[in-house]
Amino acid sequence: MKSSHIPRATIQRLAVYVQVLENLIQNNENVISSEGLARACGVNPSQIRKDLAYFGEFGVRGVGYYVQDLLTAIKQSLGIDRTWNVALVGVGNLGRALLRHQIFRKRGFILVGAFDCDPFKIGEEVAGLEVVCSRRLKERAKDLDIEIGMITTPPERAQRAANYLVEAGIKGIVNFAPSRIKVPEGVAVEYVDFIHHLFSVAFNISLNQSKGLA
Amino acid sequence: MKSSHIPRATIQRLAVYVQVLENLIQNNENVISSEGLARACGVNPSQIRKDLAYFGEFGVRGVGYYVQDLLTAIKQSLGIDRTWNVALVGVGNLGRALLRHQIFRKRGFILVGAFDCDPFKIGEEVAGLEVVCSRRLKERAKDLDIEIGMITTPPERAQRAANYLVEAGIKGIVNFAPSRIKVPEGVAVEYVDFIHHLFSVAFNISLNQSKGLA
């Protein structure tokens, strides 16, 4: 296992494989060919074989992949063969939607705390969680064993939210606010930027139109 | 201008540059060095210079970049120097949050239609839009001049939503549902998958812990 060398783009594809493999298990499909897996994931078979080579020999010649074994190996290597406790900072429209979203718990990310600095929101209950003042993050993070923070504040408050999370000893942040944040080394940051994807689609539509494809 | 050759990773970085440059303009900063821009964007200066070389000669020796000129050039090349009308399909928690999100309009993506197949939601008003039956997408798309669709349905309904959008002649889709969709050639698809980012953060925390960094 050479997990420490998995490139970023591979991790993104592995996340897709996990999604597809979990759907296969739900449909009681226990074995899949690399071609079948490639088609379901929208990548080419040689890419899949290359990506999965990180985990040792999982393909069986003439059979394909054993879905459960492959899923277990990928999850182990990504550190998602366990659950992670997550805090959300910023209980606005998006924050509320994410607190209520089923996908996190399904994939092992348990939202255990909701934080906001707006006195009108503190004490409110959203998706079974009481909204707590962001200043209390450090104190609550220990009690709740929080390891990951999600930021859903307005962009101008994202850095402050990040500071609270870092002070609370949280080592990984997913930032949904459309602004960059600064964190010390050793804290992993990911950006979920909807607008990137809209830009990319707009660009590709323009491009296809200029090619006469659309 | 060689926009048809801009690689995907470059488009993602360009979207970050747009975000940072727009913030500079709001703060009345008209000129920025490539080092300053690199720092604000979280990439290295040689990468910025390489990316911006797609747009011709924008750097001025000893000065840096003229923020407005650079922003205009990037926006033109990405096809975002205009507004795009967007339809949202799936008015659940996430759909509602996105309909109310200010970022889309700010960046030129105007949400003009909200669609859902749930009879209990049809006719309801969300963020100033009346929810319309998804079957009427084709009819409405023409009237509303919709060019991009956003899917926020549950995963098992994403393909049906995509079919409605394709039948309505829409050439670009941003899929927020955690499932793959199939569309004809010439339709651009982007996936916004929160879980990818959580997987990535979880992986990096595990990795940092094994390195003794965290």
Short mmCIF file of C-alpha atoms in Angstrom, two decimals:
data_model
loop_
_atom_site.label_atom_id
_atom_site.label_comp_id
_atom_site.label_asym_id
_atom_site.label_seq_id
_atom_site.Cartn_x
_atom_site.Cartn_y
_atom_site.Cartn_z
CA MET A 1 0.00 0.00 0.00
CA LYS A 2 1.46 3.33 -1.07
CA SER A 3 -1.36 5.57 0.13
CA SER A 4 0.94 8.47 1.00
CA HIS A 5 1.69 8.84 -2.71
CA ILE A 6 -1.88 8.91 -4.01
CA PRO A 7 -2.18 12.02 -6.20
CA ARG A 8 -5.02 14.44 -5.67
CA ALA A 9 -6.74 13.67 -8.98
CA THR A 10 -6.69 9.99 -8.07
CA ILE A 11 -8.41 10.71 -4.74
CA GLN A 12 -11.20 12.47 -6.64
CA ARG A 13 -11.64 9.46 -8.90
CA LEU A 14 -11.49 7.07 -5.92
CA ALA A 15 -14.38 9.00 -4.38
CA VAL A 16 -16.37 8.32 -7.56
CA TYR A 17 -15.43 4.63 -7.44
CA VAL A 18 -16.66 4.46 -3.82
CA GLN A 19 -20.00 6.00 -4.89
CA VAL A 20 -20.41 3.56 -7.79
CA LEU A 21 -19.27 0.50 -5.79
CA GLU A 22 -21.69 1.32 -2.97
CA ASN A 23 -24.53 1.51 -5.51
CA LEU A 24 -23.48 -1.89 -6.90
CA ILE A 25 -23.63 -3.42 -3.41
CA GLN A 26 -27.09 -1.98 -2.89
CA ASN A 27 -28.12 -3.72 -6.13
CA ASN A 28 -26.50 -6.99 -4.99
CA GLU A 29 -23.92 -6.96 -7.75
CA ASN A 30 -20.86 -8.67 -6.27
CA VAL A 31 -18.47 -8.71 -9.21
CA ILE A 32 -17.77 -6.13 -11.92
CA SER A 33 -15.43 -6.10 -14.91
CA SER A 34 -12.95 -3.24 -15.17
CA GLU A 35 -14.77 -2.18 -18.36
CA GLY A 36 -18.11 -2.17 -16.55
CA LEU A 37 -16.68 -0.24 -13.62
CA ALA A 38 -15.00 2.21 -16.01
CA ARG A 39 -18.29 2.83 -17.85
CA ALA A 40 -20.24 3.36 -14.63
CA CYS A 41 -17.59 5.79 -13.35
CA GLY A 42 -17.15 7.65 -16.64
CA VAL A 43 -13.40 7.01 -16.92
CA ASN A 44 -11.44 4.72 -19.23
CA PRO A 45 -10.55 1.14 -18.20
CA SER A 46 -6.78 1.69 -18.29
CA GLN A 47 -7.18 4.62 -15.88
CA ILE A 48 -9.17 2.44 -13.47
CA ARG A 49 -6.57 -0.33 -13.60
CA LYS A 50 -3.82 2.21 -12.96
CA ASP A 51 -5.68 3.83 -10.03
CA LEU A 52 -6.54 0.51 -8.42
CA ALA A 53 -2.97 -0.71 -8.71
CA TYR A 54 -2.28 1.48 -5.63
CA PHE A 55 -4.13 -1.08 -3.54
CA GLY A 56 -2.39 -4.20 -4.75
CA GLU A 57 -3.84 -6.95 -6.89
CA PHE A 58 -7.61 -6.66 -6.84
CA GLY A 59 -8.55 -7.62 -10.33
CA VAL A 60 -9.13 -11.32 -11.02
CA ARG A 61 -8.36 -12.31 -14.60
CA GLY A 62 -11.48 -13.29 -16.52
CA VAL A 63 -13.74 -12.22 -13.62
CA GLY A 64 -13.18 -8.58 -12.81
CA TYR A 65 -13.23 -7.01 -9.37
CA TYR A 66 -14.89 -8.29 -6.22
CA VAL A 67 -16.98 -5.25 -5.33
CA GLN A 68 -16.89 -5.53 -1.53
CA ASP A 69 -13.14 -6.27 -1.32
CA LEU A 70 -12.34 -3.39 -3.62
CA LEU A 71 -14.62 -0.99 -1.71
CA THR A 72 -13.09 -2.01 1.63
CA ALA A 73 -9.56 -1.50 0.32
CA ILE A 74 -10.31 1.93 -1.13
CA LYS A 75 -12.11 3.07 2.02
CA GLN A 76 -9.23 1.89 4.21
CA SER A 77 -6.66 3.71 2.13
CA LEU A 78 -8.72 6.94 2.16
CA GLY A 79 -9.25 6.74 5.92
CA ILE A 80 -13.03 6.45 5.46
CA ASP A 81 -13.46 2.95 6.86
CA ARG A 82 -14.57 4.73 10.06
CA THR A 83 -16.87 7.66 10.89
CA TRP A 84 -15.71 11.27 11.33
CA ASN A 85 -17.39 13.84 13.55
CA VAL A 86 -18.01 17.13 11.77
CA ALA A 87 -18.86 20.66 12.95
CA LEU A 88 -20.61 23.16 10.70
CA VAL A 89 -19.95 26.88 11.14
CA GLY A 90 -22.48 29.29 9.59
CA VAL A 91 -26.16 28.37 9.91
CA GLY A 92 -27.52 30.30 6.92
CA ASN A 93 -29.55 28.85 4.03
CA LEU A 94 -26.72 26.66 2.79
CA GLY A 95 -25.67 25.61 6.30
CA ARG A 96 -29.23 24.54 7.12
CA ALA A 97 -29.50 22.58 3.87
CA LEU A 98 -26.24 20.76 4.61
CA LEU A 99 -27.22 20.02 8.22
CA ARG A 100 -30.37 18.35 6.84
CA HIS A 101 -28.60 16.59 3.95
CA GLN A 102 -28.64 12.78 4.31
CA ILE A 103 -25.49 12.24 2.26
CA PHE A 104 -23.00 13.09 5.02
CA ARG A 105 -24.19 10.50 7.53
CA LYS A 106 -24.58 7.93 4.73
CA ARG A 107 -20.91 8.33 3.85
CA GLY A 108 -19.69 8.31 7.45
CA PHE A 109 -19.48 12.05 8.19
CA ILE A 110 -21.59 12.73 11.27
CA LEU A 111 -22.65 16.33 11.83
CA VAL A 112 -22.41 16.69 15.60
CA GLY A 113 -22.25 20.46 16.05
CA ALA A 114 -23.75 23.60 14.46
CA PHE A 115 -22.14 26.97 15.22
CA ASP A 116 -23.02 30.57 14.39
CA CYS A 117 -22.13 33.93 15.91
CA ASP A 118 -25.57 35.46 15.21
CA PRO A 119 -27.35 35.86 18.59
CA PHE A 120 -30.69 35.38 16.81
CA LYS A 121 -29.63 31.91 15.67
CA ILE A 122 -27.94 30.71 18.87
CA GLY A 123 -30.20 28.27 20.70
CA GLU A 124 -32.28 27.48 17.61
CA GLU A 125 -32.57 23.79 16.71
CA VAL A 126 -31.70 22.67 13.18
CA ALA A 127 -31.77 19.01 12.12
CA GLY A 128 -31.72 17.96 15.78
CA LEU A 129 -28.71 20.14 16.68
CA GLU A 130 -28.80 23.21 18.89
CA VAL A 131 -26.96 26.14 17.29
CA VAL A 132 -24.08 27.17 19.57
CA CYS A 133 -22.05 30.41 19.59
CA SER A 134 -18.93 30.03 17.42
CA ARG A 135 -16.80 31.31 20.30
CA ARG A 136 -17.60 28.09 22.13
CA LEU A 137 -16.19 25.91 19.35
CA LYS A 138 -12.99 25.07 21.21
CA GLU A 139 -14.84 23.99 24.34
CA ARG A 140 -17.41 21.93 22.37
CA ALA A 141 -14.94 20.39 19.93
CA LYS A 142 -13.32 18.38 22.71
CA ASP A 143 -16.61 17.17 24.20
CA LEU A 144 -17.99 16.24 20.79
CA ASP A 145 -14.73 14.79 19.44
CA ILE A 146 -14.92 16.96 16.32
CA GLU A 147 -12.22 16.35 13.70
CA ILE A 148 -13.51 18.13 10.60
CA GLY A 149 -15.08 21.57 10.16
CA MET A 150 -17.35 22.75 7.34
CA ILE A 151 -17.56 26.50 6.76
CA THR A 152 -20.84 27.85 5.32
CA THR A 153 -20.56 31.48 6.41
CA PRO A 154 -20.68 34.49 4.07
CA PRO A 155 -17.27 34.94 2.37
CA GLU A 156 -16.14 37.80 4.60
CA ARG A 157 -16.61 35.65 7.74
CA ALA A 158 -14.91 32.51 6.45
CA GLN A 159 -11.46 33.40 7.83
CA ARG A 160 -12.85 34.03 11.31
CA ALA A 161 -14.67 30.69 11.18
CA ALA A 162 -11.43 29.02 10.08
CA ASN A 163 -9.61 30.65 13.03
CA TYR A 164 -12.17 29.26 15.49
CA LEU A 165 -11.80 25.80 13.96
CA VAL A 166 -8.00 25.92 14.06
CA GLU A 167 -8.01 27.17 17.69
CA ALA A 168 -10.27 24.24 18.49
CA GLY A 169 -7.57 21.89 17.21
CA ILE A 170 -9.49 20.77 14.13
CA LYS A 171 -7.19 19.37 11.46
CA GLY A 172 -9.38 19.42 8.37
CA ILE A 173 -11.71 22.07 6.89
CA VAL A 174 -14.11 21.99 3.95
CA ASN A 175 -14.83 25.59 2.98
CA PHE A 176 -18.11 26.23 1.12
CA ALA A 177 -17.74 30.04 1.36
CA PRO A 178 -16.48 31.65 -1.86
CA SER A 179 -13.24 33.01 -0.39
CA ARG A 180 -9.75 31.71 0.31
CA ILE A 181 -8.74 31.01 3.91
CA LYS A 182 -5.32 30.85 5.59
CA VAL A 183 -4.55 28.01 8.02
CA PRO A 184 -1.35 26.70 9.63
CA GLU A 185 0.57 23.84 8.06
CA GLY A 186 -0.83 20.49 9.04
CA VAL A 187 -4.46 21.62 8.57
CA ALA A 188 -6.02 20.19 5.40
CA VAL A 189 -8.33 22.55 3.48
CA GLU A 190 -10.73 21.76 0.63
CA TYR A 191 -12.83 24.29 -1.25
CA VAL A 192 -16.32 23.52 -2.55
CA ASP A 193 -16.87 26.28 -5.06
CA PHE A 194 -20.14 26.04 -7.00
CA ILE A 195 -19.10 28.88 -9.26
CA HIS A 196 -16.04 27.00 -10.57
CA HIS A 197 -18.39 24.42 -11.96
CA LEU A 198 -20.75 26.99 -13.49
CA PHE A 199 -17.77 28.77 -15.05
CA SER A 200 -16.58 25.48 -16.45
CA VAL A 201 -20.00 24.63 -17.92
CA ALA A 202 -20.38 28.13 -19.39
CA PHE A 203 -16.92 27.84 -20.91
CA ASN A 204 -17.68 24.45 -22.43
CA ILE A 205 -21.02 25.63 -23.85
CA SER A 206 -19.26 28.59 -25.49
CA LEU A 207 -16.59 26.26 -26.80
CA ASN A 208 -19.08 23.72 -28.19
CA GLN A 209 -21.04 26.53 -29.84
CA SER A 210 -17.90 27.85 -31.50
CA LYS A 211 -17.18 24.31 -32.74
CA GLY A 212 -20.74 24.07 -34.09
CA LEU A 213 -21.46 21.14 -31.75
CA ALA A 214 -24.31 22.85 -29.97
CA MET B 1 -6.24 33.72 -27.68
CA LYS B 2 -6.07 29.95 -27.52
CA SER B 3 -9.12 29.40 -25.35
CA SER B 4 -10.07 26.11 -26.99
CA HIS B 5 -6.89 24.61 -25.54
CA ILE B 6 -7.32 25.72 -21.93
CA PRO B 7 -6.92 22.58 -19.78
CA ARG B 8 -9.53 21.76 -17.16
CA ALA B 9 -7.20 22.36 -14.19
CA THR B 10 -6.40 25.81 -15.62
CA ILE B 11 -10.12 26.65 -15.81
CA GLN B 12 -10.44 25.82 -12.10
CA ARG B 13 -7.54 28.12 -11.26
CA LEU B 14 -8.92 30.86 -13.55
CA ALA B 15 -12.14 30.72 -11.55
CA VAL B 16 -10.10 31.39 -8.41
CA TYR B 17 -8.29 34.29 -10.15
CA VAL B 18 -11.69 35.78 -11.10
CA GLN B 19 -12.79 35.57 -7.46
CA VAL B 20 -9.61 37.21 -6.18
CA LEU B 21 -9.52 39.90 -8.91
CA GLU B 22 -13.14 40.84 -8.24
CA ASN B 23 -12.31 41.27 -4.56
CA LEU B 24 -9.36 43.51 -5.51
CA ILE B 25 -11.64 45.72 -7.62
CA GLN B 26 -14.09 46.01 -4.72
CA ASN B 27 -11.14 47.21 -2.60
CA ASN B 28 -10.08 49.70 -5.32
CA GLU B 29 -6.78 47.95 -5.94
CA ASN B 30 -6.03 48.51 -9.62
CA VAL B 31 -2.64 46.87 -10.02
CA ILE B 32 -1.20 43.69 -8.51
CA SER B 33 2.19 42.00 -8.81
CA SER B 34 2.23 38.38 -9.98
CA GLU B 35 3.67 37.48 -6.55
CA GLY B 36 0.80 39.29 -4.80
CA LEU B 37 -1.78 37.66 -7.03
CA ALA B 38 -0.14 34.24 -6.53
CA ARG B 39 -0.24 34.64 -2.75
CA ALA B 40 -3.89 35.73 -2.74
CA CYS B 41 -4.83 32.78 -4.97
CA GLY B 42 -2.75 30.21 -3.14
CA VAL B 43 -0.69 29.14 -6.18
CA ASN B 44 2.93 29.81 -7.10
CA PRO B 45 3.91 32.84 -9.24
CA SER B 46 5.31 30.77 -12.12
CA GLN B 47 1.97 28.91 -12.36
CA ILE B 48 0.07 32.22 -12.56
CA ARG B 49 2.37 33.55 -15.27
CA LYS B 50 1.95 30.32 -17.22
CA ASP B 51 -1.85 30.34 -16.88
CA LEU B 52 -2.17 33.99 -17.85
CA ALA B 53 0.03 33.52 -20.90
CA TYR B 54 -3.09 32.02 -22.55
CA PHE B 55 -4.51 35.52 -22.77
CA GLY B 56 -1.56 37.28 -24.30
CA GLU B 57 0.71 39.79 -22.64
CA PHE B 58 -0.99 41.14 -19.55
CA GLY B 59 1.88 41.55 -17.17
CA VAL B 60 3.70 44.88 -17.24
CA ARG B 61 7.35 44.63 -16.20
CA GLY B 62 8.01 46.34 -12.86
CA VAL B 63 4.30 47.00 -12.36
CA GLY B 64 2.39 43.73 -12.33
CA TYR B 65 -1.06 43.17 -13.75
CA TYR B 66 -3.80 45.72 -14.39
CA VAL B 67 -6.61 44.11 -12.43
CA GLN B 68 -9.55 45.21 -14.59
CA ASP B 69 -7.89 44.35 -17.93
CA LEU B 70 -6.87 40.95 -16.65
CA LEU B 71 -10.33 40.24 -15.23
CA THR B 72 -12.01 41.27 -18.49
CA ALA B 73 -9.71 39.05 -20.54
CA ILE B 74 -10.23 36.01 -18.31
CA LYS B 75 -14.00 36.50 -18.25
CA GLN B 76 -14.14 36.84 -22.02
CA SER B 77 -12.16 33.68 -22.56
CA LEU B 78 -14.33 31.72 -20.11
CA GLY B 79 -17.54 33.00 -21.72
CA ILE B 80 -18.58 34.73 -18.49
CA ASP B 81 -18.43 38.32 -19.73
CA ARG B 82 -22.22 37.97 -20.08
CA THR B 83 -25.05 36.56 -17.93
CA TRP B 84 -26.43 33.03 -18.23
CA ASN B 85 -29.98 31.99 -17.42
CA VAL B 86 -30.15 28.94 -15.18
CA ALA B 87 -32.91 26.46 -14.27
CA LEU B 88 -32.82 24.47 -11.06
CA VAL B 89 -34.45 21.02 -10.92
CA GLY B 90 -35.22 19.58 -7.48
CA VAL B 91 -36.59 22.01 -4.88
CA GLY B 92 -35.52 20.16 -1.71
CA ASN B 93 -33.39 21.58 1.11
CA LEU B 94 -30.31 22.04 -1.05
CA GLY B 95 -32.31 23.36 -4.02
CA ARG B 96 -33.98 25.97 -1.82
CA ALA B 97 -30.63 27.03 -0.35
CA LEU B 98 -29.16 27.45 -3.82
CA LEU B 99 -32.19 29.37 -5.11
CA ARG B 100 -31.66 31.81 -2.23
CA HIS B 101 -27.85 31.94 -2.57
CA GLN B 102 -26.59 35.37 -3.65
CA ILE B 103 -23.41 34.07 -5.26
CA PHE B 104 -25.00 32.95 -8.53
CA ARG B 105 -26.45 36.31 -9.51
CA LYS B 106 -23.28 38.06 -8.34
CA ARG B 107 -21.23 35.96 -10.76
CA GLY B 108 -23.66 36.34 -13.66
CA PHE B 109 -25.71 33.17 -13.32
CA ILE B 110 -29.37 34.18 -13.07
CA LEU B 111 -31.74 31.58 -11.63
CA VAL B 112 -34.87 32.07 -13.75
CA GLY B 113 -36.73 28.79 -13.20
CA ALA B 114 -37.34 26.27 -10.39
CA PHE B 115 -38.70 22.84 -11.28
CA ASP B 116 -39.88 19.84 -9.27
CA CYS B 117 -42.14 16.88 -9.99
CA ASP B 118 -43.61 16.80 -6.47
CA PRO B 119 -47.25 18.01 -6.71
CA PHE B 120 -46.96 19.40 -3.17
CA LYS B 121 -44.17 21.72 -4.25
CA ILE B 122 -45.57 22.85 -7.60
CA GLY B 123 -46.99 26.36 -7.33
CA GLU B 124 -45.00 27.17 -4.19
CA GLU B 125 -42.84 30.32 -4.36
CA VAL B 126 -39.14 30.09 -3.46
CA ALA B 127 -36.80 33.09 -3.73
CA GLY B 128 -39.33 34.85 -5.95
CA LEU B 129 -39.73 31.92 -8.35
CA GLU B 130 -42.84 29.77 -8.72
CA VAL B 131 -42.01 26.06 -8.67
CA VAL B 132 -43.12 24.52 -11.97
CA CYS B 133 -43.66 20.83 -12.85
CA SER B 134 -40.46 19.35 -14.33
CA ARG B 135 -42.47 18.02 -17.29
CA ARG B 136 -42.95 21.62 -18.37
CA LEU B 137 -39.21 22.28 -18.56
CA LYS B 138 -39.07 22.13 -22.37
CA GLU B 139 -41.92 24.61 -22.78
CA ARG B 140 -40.53 27.00 -20.14
CA ALA B 141 -36.88 26.75 -21.23
CA LYS B 142 -37.65 28.51 -24.50
CA ASP B 143 -39.70 31.30 -22.91
CA LEU B 144 -37.11 31.87 -20.19
CA ASP B 145 -34.08 31.46 -22.48
CA ILE B 146 -32.52 28.88 -20.14
CA GLU B 147 -29.05 27.68 -21.10
CA ILE B 148 -27.77 25.90 -17.98
CA GLY B 149 -29.46 23.43 -15.64
CA MET B 150 -28.58 22.66 -12.02
CA ILE B 151 -29.75 19.31 -10.63
CA THR B 152 -30.48 19.15 -6.89
CA THR B 153 -32.75 16.11 -6.82
CA PRO B 154 -32.15 12.96 -4.77
CA PRO B 155 -29.56 10.75 -6.53
CA GLU B 156 -32.10 8.29 -7.94
CA ARG B 157 -33.95 11.11 -9.74
CA ALA B 158 -30.92 12.87 -11.18
CA GLN B 159 -30.99 10.99 -14.50
CA ARG B 160 -34.65 11.84 -15.08
CA ALA B 161 -33.92 15.50 -14.33
CA ALA B 162 -31.01 15.36 -16.78
CA ASN B 163 -33.32 13.88 -19.42
CA TYR B 164 -35.80 16.74 -18.98
CA LEU B 165 -32.99 19.27 -19.30
CA VAL B 166 -31.56 17.60 -22.42
CA GLU B 167 -35.01 17.38 -24.03
CA ALA B 168 -35.41 21.09 -23.33
CA GLY B 169 -32.29 21.72 -25.42
CA ILE B 170 -30.10 22.76 -22.48
CA LYS B 171 -26.40 22.40 -23.27
CA GLY B 172 -24.80 22.54 -19.84
CA ILE B 173 -25.63 20.82 -16.54
CA VAL B 174 -24.19 21.17 -13.05
CA ASN B 175 -25.17 18.07 -11.07
CA PHE B 176 -25.27 18.43 -7.27
CA ALA B 177 -26.89 15.00 -6.79
CA PRO B 178 -24.43 12.29 -5.73
CA SER B 179 -24.87 10.10 -8.81
CA ARG B 180 -23.47 9.97 -12.34
CA ILE B 181 -25.71 11.02 -15.24
CA LYS B 182 -25.62 10.16 -18.93
CA VAL B 183 -26.11 12.90 -21.52
CA PRO B 184 -25.57 13.11 -25.29
CA GLU B 185 -22.32 14.44 -26.72
CA GLY B 186 -22.30 18.21 -26.89
CA VAL B 187 -23.87 18.60 -23.42
CA ALA B 188 -21.33 19.75 -20.82
CA VAL B 189 -21.68 18.18 -17.36
CA GLU B 190 -20.02 19.18 -14.09
CA TYR B 191 -20.39 17.38 -10.78
CA VAL B 192 -20.42 19.19 -7.44
CA ASP B 193 -19.75 16.39 -5.01
CA PHE B 194 -19.41 17.50 -1.38
CA ILE B 195 -18.33 14.03 -0.35
CA HIS B 196 -15.23 14.09 -2.61
CA HIS B 197 -13.98 16.99 -0.57
CA LEU B 198 -14.77 15.35 2.76
CA PHE B 199 -13.02 12.17 1.59
CA SER B 200 -10.03 14.24 0.59
CA VAL B 201 -9.87 16.05 3.94
CA ALA B 202 -10.28 12.78 5.85
CA PHE B 203 -7.51 11.23 3.78
CA ASN B 204 -5.17 14.16 4.40
CA ILE B 205 -5.87 14.17 8.15
CA SER B 206 -5.06 10.44 8.29
CA LEU B 207 -1.93 11.08 6.26
CA ASN B 208 -0.77 14.01 8.42
CA GLN B 209 -1.39 11.95 11.55
CA SER B 210 0.71 9.09 10.20
CA LYS B 211 3.47 11.61 9.43
CA GLY B 212 3.21 12.98 12.97
CA LEU B 213 2.23 16.42 11.63
CA ALA B 214 -1.13 16.53 13.38
#
